[in-house]
Structure formats: C-alpha cells, structure tokens
mmCIF file of C-alpha atoms in Angstrom:
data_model
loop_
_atom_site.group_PDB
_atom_site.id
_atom_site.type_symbol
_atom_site.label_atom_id
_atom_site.label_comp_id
_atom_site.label_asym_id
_atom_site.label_seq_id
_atom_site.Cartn_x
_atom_site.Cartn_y
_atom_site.Cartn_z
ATOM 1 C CA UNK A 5 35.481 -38.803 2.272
ATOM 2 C CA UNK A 6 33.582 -35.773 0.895
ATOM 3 C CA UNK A 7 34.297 -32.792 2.942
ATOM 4 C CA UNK A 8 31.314 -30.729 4.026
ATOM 5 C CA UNK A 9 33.387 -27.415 4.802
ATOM 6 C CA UNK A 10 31.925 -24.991 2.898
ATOM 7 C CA UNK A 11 35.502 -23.035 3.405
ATOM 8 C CA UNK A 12 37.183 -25.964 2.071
ATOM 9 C CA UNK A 13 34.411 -26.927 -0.665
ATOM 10 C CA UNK A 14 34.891 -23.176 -1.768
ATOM 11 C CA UNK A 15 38.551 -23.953 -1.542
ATOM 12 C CA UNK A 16 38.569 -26.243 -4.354
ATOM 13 C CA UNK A 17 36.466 -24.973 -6.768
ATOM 14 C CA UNK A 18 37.272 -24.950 -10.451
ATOM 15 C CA UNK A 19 35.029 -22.252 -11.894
ATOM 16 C CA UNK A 20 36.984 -19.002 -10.098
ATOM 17 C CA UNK A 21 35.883 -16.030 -12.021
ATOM 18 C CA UNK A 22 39.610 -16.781 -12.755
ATOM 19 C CA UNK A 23 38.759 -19.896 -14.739
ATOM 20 C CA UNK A 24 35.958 -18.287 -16.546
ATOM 21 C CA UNK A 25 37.455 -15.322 -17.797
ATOM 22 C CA UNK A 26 40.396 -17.807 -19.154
ATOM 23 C CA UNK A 27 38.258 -20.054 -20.457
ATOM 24 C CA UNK A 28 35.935 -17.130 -22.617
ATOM 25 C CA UNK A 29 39.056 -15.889 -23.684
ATOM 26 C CA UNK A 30 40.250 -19.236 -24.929
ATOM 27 C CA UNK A 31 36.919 -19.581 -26.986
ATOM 28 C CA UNK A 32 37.376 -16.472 -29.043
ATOM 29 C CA UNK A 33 40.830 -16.443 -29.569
ATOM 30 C CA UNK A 34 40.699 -20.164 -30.274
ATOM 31 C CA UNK A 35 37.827 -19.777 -32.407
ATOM 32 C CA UNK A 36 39.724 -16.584 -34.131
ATOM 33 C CA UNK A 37 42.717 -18.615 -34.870
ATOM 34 C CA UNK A 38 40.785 -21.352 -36.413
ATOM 35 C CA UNK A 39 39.120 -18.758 -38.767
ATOM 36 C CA UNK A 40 42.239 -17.682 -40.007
ATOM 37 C CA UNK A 41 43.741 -20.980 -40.403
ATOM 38 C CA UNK A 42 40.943 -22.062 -42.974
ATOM 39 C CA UNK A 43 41.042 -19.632 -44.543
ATOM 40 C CA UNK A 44 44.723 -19.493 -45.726
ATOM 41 C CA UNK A 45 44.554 -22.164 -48.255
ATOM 42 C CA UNK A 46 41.477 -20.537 -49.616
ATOM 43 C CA UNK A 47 43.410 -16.975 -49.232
ATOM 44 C CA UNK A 48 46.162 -18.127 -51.467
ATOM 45 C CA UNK A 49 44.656 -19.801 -54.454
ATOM 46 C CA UNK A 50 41.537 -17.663 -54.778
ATOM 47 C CA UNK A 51 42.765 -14.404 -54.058
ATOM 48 C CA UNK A 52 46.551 -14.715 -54.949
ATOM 49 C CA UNK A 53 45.761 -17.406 -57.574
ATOM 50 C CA UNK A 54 49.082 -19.186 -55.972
ATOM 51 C CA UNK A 55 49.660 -23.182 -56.042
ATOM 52 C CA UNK A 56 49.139 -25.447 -53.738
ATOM 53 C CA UNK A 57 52.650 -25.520 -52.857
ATOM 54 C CA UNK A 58 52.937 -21.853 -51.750
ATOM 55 C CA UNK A 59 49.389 -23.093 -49.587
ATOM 56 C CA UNK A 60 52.265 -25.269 -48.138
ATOM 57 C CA UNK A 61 55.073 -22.847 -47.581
ATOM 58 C CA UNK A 62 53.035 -20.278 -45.917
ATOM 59 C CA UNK A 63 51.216 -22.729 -43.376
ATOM 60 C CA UNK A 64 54.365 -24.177 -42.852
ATOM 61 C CA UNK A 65 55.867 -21.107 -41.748
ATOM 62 C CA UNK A 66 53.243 -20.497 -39.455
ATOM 63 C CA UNK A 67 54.099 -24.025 -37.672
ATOM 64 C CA UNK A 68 57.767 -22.975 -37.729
ATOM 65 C CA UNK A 69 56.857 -19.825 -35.623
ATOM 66 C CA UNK A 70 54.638 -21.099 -33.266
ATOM 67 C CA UNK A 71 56.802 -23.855 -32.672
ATOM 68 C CA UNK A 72 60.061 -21.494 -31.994
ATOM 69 C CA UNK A 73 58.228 -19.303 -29.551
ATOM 70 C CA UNK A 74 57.370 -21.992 -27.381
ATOM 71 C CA UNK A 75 60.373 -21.915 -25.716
ATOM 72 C CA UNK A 76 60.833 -18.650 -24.494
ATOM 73 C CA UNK A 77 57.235 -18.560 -23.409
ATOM 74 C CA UNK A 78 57.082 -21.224 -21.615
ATOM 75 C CA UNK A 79 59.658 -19.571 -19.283
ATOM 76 C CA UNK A 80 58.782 -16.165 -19.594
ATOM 77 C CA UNK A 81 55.669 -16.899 -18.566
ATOM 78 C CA UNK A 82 56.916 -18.777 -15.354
ATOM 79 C CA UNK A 83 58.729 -15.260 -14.801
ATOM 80 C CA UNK A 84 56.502 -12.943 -15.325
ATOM 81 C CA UNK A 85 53.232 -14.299 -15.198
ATOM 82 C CA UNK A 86 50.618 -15.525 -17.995
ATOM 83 C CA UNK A 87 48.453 -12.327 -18.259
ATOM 84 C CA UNK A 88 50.810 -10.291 -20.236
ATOM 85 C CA UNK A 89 51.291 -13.086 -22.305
ATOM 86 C CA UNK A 90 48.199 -14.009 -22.789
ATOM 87 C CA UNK A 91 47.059 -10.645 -23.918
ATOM 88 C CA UNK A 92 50.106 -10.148 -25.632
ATOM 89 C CA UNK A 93 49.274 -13.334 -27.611
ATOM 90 C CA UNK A 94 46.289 -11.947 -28.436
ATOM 91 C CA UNK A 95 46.912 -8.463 -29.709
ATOM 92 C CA UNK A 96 49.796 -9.820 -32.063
ATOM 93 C CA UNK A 97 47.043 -11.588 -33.505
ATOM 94 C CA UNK A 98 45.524 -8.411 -33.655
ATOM 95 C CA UNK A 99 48.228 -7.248 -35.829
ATOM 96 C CA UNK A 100 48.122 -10.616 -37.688
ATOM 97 C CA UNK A 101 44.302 -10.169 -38.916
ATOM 98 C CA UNK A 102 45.051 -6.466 -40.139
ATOM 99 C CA UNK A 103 48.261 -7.742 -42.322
ATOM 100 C CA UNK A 104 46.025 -10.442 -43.542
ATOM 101 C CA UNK A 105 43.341 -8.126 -44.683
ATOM 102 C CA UNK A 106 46.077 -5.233 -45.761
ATOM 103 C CA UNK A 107 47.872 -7.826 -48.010
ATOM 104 C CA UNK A 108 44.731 -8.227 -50.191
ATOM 105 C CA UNK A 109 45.453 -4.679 -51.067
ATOM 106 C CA UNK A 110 49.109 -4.120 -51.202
ATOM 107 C CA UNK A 111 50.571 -7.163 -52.976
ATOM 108 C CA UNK A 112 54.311 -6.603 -53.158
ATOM 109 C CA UNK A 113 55.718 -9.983 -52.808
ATOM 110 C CA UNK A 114 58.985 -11.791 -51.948
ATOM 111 C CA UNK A 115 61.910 -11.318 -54.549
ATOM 112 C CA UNK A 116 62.825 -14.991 -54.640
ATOM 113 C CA UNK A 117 59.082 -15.897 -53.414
ATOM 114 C CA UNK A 118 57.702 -16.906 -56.900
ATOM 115 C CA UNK A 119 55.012 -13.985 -56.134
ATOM 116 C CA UNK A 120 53.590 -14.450 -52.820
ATOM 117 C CA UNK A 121 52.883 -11.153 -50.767
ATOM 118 C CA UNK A 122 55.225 -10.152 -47.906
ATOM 119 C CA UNK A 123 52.158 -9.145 -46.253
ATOM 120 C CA UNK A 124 50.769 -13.066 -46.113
ATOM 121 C CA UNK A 125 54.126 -13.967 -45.099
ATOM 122 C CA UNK A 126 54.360 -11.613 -41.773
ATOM 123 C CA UNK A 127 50.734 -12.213 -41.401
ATOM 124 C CA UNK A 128 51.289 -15.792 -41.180
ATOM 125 C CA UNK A 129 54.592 -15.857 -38.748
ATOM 126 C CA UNK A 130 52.646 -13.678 -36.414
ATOM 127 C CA UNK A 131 49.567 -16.187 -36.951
ATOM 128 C CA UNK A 132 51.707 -18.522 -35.114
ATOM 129 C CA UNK A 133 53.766 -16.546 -33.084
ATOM 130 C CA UNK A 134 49.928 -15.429 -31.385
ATOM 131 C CA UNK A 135 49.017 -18.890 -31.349
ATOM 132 C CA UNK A 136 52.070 -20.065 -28.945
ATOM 133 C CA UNK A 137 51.917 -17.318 -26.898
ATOM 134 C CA UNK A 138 48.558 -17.112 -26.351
ATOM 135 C CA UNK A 139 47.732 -20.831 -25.273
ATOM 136 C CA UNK A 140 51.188 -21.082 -23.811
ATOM 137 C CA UNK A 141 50.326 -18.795 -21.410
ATOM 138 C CA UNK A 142 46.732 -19.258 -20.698
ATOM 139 C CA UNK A 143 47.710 -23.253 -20.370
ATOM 140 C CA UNK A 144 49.739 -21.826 -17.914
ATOM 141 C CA UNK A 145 47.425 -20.217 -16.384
ATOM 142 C CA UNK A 146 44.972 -22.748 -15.844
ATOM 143 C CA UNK A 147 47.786 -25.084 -13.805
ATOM 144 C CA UNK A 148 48.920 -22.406 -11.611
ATOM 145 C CA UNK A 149 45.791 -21.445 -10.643
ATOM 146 C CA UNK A 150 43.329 -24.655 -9.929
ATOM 147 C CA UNK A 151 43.152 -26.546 -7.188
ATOM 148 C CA UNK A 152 46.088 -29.255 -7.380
ATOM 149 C CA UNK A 153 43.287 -32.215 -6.613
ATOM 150 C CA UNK A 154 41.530 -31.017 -9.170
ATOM 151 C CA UNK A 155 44.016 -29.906 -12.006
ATOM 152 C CA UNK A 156 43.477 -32.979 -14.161
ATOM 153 C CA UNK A 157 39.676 -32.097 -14.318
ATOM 154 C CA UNK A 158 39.937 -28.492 -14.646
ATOM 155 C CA UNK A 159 42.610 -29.626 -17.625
ATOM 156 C CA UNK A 160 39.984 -31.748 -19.075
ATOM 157 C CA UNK A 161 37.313 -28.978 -19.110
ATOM 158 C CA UNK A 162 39.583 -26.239 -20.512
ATOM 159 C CA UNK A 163 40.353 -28.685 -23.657
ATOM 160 C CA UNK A 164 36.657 -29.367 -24.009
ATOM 161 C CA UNK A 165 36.551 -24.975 -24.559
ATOM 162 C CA UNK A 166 39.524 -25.155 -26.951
ATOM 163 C CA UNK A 167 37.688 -27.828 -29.319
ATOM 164 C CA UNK A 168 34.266 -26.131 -29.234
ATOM 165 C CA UNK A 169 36.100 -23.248 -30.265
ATOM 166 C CA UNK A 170 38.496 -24.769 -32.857
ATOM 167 C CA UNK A 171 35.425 -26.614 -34.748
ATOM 168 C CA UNK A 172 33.111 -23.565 -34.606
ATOM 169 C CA UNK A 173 35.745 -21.565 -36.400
ATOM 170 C CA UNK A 174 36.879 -23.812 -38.725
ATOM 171 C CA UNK A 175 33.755 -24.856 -39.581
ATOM 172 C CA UNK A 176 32.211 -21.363 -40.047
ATOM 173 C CA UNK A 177 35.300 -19.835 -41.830
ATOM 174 C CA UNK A 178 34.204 -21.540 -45.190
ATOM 175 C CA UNK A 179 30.746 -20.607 -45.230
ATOM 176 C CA UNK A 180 31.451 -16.444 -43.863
ATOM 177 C CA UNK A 181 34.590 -16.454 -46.897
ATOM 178 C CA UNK A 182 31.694 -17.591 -49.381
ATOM 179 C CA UNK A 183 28.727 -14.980 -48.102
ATOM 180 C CA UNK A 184 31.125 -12.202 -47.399
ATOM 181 C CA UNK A 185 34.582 -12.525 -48.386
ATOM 182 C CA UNK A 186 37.579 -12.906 -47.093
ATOM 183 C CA UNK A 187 38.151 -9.027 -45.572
ATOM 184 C CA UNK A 188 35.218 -9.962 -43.333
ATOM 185 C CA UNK A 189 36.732 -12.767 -42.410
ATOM 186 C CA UNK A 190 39.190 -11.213 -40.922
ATOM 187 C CA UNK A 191 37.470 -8.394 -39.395
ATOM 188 C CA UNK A 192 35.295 -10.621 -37.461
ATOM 189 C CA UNK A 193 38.308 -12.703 -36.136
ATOM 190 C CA UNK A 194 39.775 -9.401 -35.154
ATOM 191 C CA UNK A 195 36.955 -8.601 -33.171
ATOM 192 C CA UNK A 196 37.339 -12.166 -31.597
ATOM 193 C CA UNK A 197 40.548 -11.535 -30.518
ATOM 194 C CA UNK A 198 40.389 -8.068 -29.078
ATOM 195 C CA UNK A 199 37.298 -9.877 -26.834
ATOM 196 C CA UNK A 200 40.199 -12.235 -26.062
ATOM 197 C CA UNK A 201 42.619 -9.669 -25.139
ATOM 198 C CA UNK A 202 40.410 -7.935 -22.777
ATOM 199 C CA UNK A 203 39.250 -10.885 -21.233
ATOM 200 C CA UNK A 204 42.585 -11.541 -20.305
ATOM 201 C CA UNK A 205 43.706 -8.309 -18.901
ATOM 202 C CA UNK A 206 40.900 -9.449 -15.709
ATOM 203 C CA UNK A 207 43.853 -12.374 -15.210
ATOM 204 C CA UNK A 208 44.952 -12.468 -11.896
ATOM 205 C CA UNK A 209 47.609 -14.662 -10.732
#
C-alpha cells in the first residue's frame, strides 16, 4: 500500500542532497579515473616509446594497489566514516595526475625496470590506491545512508552515474591526448578530481 504521509514519503527519499553530492562526485572522479586509465597505454609507448609489456606491468600494478587497499578501507571506513575517505581518495588522485604529468619531464627510471620512469610507477600505484579508496568509501556511503526499502534502487541508480562517467572518460581521453596532449590530459582530470574532493567534503553521515 502506497503511503500518503508526506513525513514518511519524505522519509524515504533517495535523492537527499546527500545522494546528490555523492553521486556528482562519483561522476568526476569516475570520469577522471577513466581518463587516466586510457591514457596509460598510450602514455607508455608514445611518450616513453616502452613495449607493450611494460603497458602491462604498469597497469598491472595499478590493479595490485587498488586491490590491496580494499581491505583496510572497507573497515576504516566503517570506523571512521566515508567522507574522509572519500576525499582522501580523491586528493591522492590529485597527487597521482601531477606525478603523471611530472614524469613526462623527469624521466629517471627503475634500475632493474628496463627504463620505465619511477614517476609512472608511483603515479600508477596511487592511480589505484585513489581508485579503492574513493569508491570504497562513497559505495559506502550510499548504503549507510538510503532508505533500507529502497537501497537496491538507490544502488542501481548510483551504478548508472559510475558508467556514464566511466564511458565519457574513456571515450574522450583518446580524442583530448590527440588535440592536446597528454599534459592536458592530465590537467583536466586533475581539475575533475579536486571537483570530486570538494564535493565530498559536503558528506554528512
């Protein structure tokens, strides 16, 4: 039966200035991430004029990092909350676009690396490190803070945002790397992400 409390209608709504500043924040960090993550194949043969293989290596050190810190944000944030993490997600990415662009310019690579930058390297572990802690938390936040009837829907709606965001950046990072390069590439997905961190310091739990 469809309950015509307005307290109670009001009760369970989805779109809480909560959800929207989650969601907006979730579209340009999302769509920041996927900029990035083009790019780095791109990144390492053009630029570095590296093999497919290291194309390999550094994306799969990305996974590897994003997949460690999982854990201890999962619980963290059940400790302390999903807005620090959630902006903390997004400044290291922050940090992660300026060591991409700075490693264009300062190219001292591994040792035993067969040439690749160190830059790339700690640009790409923080890549995913940001990407974990970011959704992590902001996942999080969404199932904490919806109505419990309507989690499943307000689920549904906040993975509609993450794949509007993941194929606008991925399908834009191609064409701004061929009209601008790849330093503005970065710079704009900076900009995303900064958007994304202040978005999420208006979080509350």
């Amino acid at each position: 039966m469809i309950s015509r409390n307005p307290a109670a209608q009001n009760h369970d709504r989805i779109f809480t200035l909560g959800f929207v500043l989650v969601g907006l924040a979730t579209l340009a960090q999302a769509s920041c991430l996927m900029l990035v993550n083009t790019s780095i194949g791109l990144l390492v043969v053009r630029e570095f004029g590296l093999g497919p293989q290291v194309v390999g290596a550094v994306i799969g050190i990305q996974a590897t990092c994003a997949l460690v810190a999982r854990f201890p944000v999962g619980s963290w944030s059940d400790r302390y909350g999903s807005r620090a993490f959630a902006f903390g997600g997004a400044a290291i990415m922050v940090v992660s676009c300026a060591l991409f662009m700075l490693s264009m310019s300062n190219r001292a690579a591994i040792p035993i690396g067969g040439g690749v930058p160190i830059l790339l390297v700690l640009a790409s572990m923080l890549s995913g490190v940001a990407l974990s802690t970011f959704s992590t938390a902001a996942s999080t936040y969404i199932a904490y803070t919806v109505p419990i009837s309507r989690r499943a829907e307000a689920v549904g709606y906040y993975g509609v945002l993450q794949g509007l965001a993941q194929g606008f950046g991925a399908g834009v990072s191609i064409v701004i790397v061929d009209g601008v390069g790849f330093g503005a590439l970065y710079a704009i997905a900076a900009v995303a992400t900064v958007v994304a961190a202040l978005l999420s310091l208006g979080l509350h739990e």
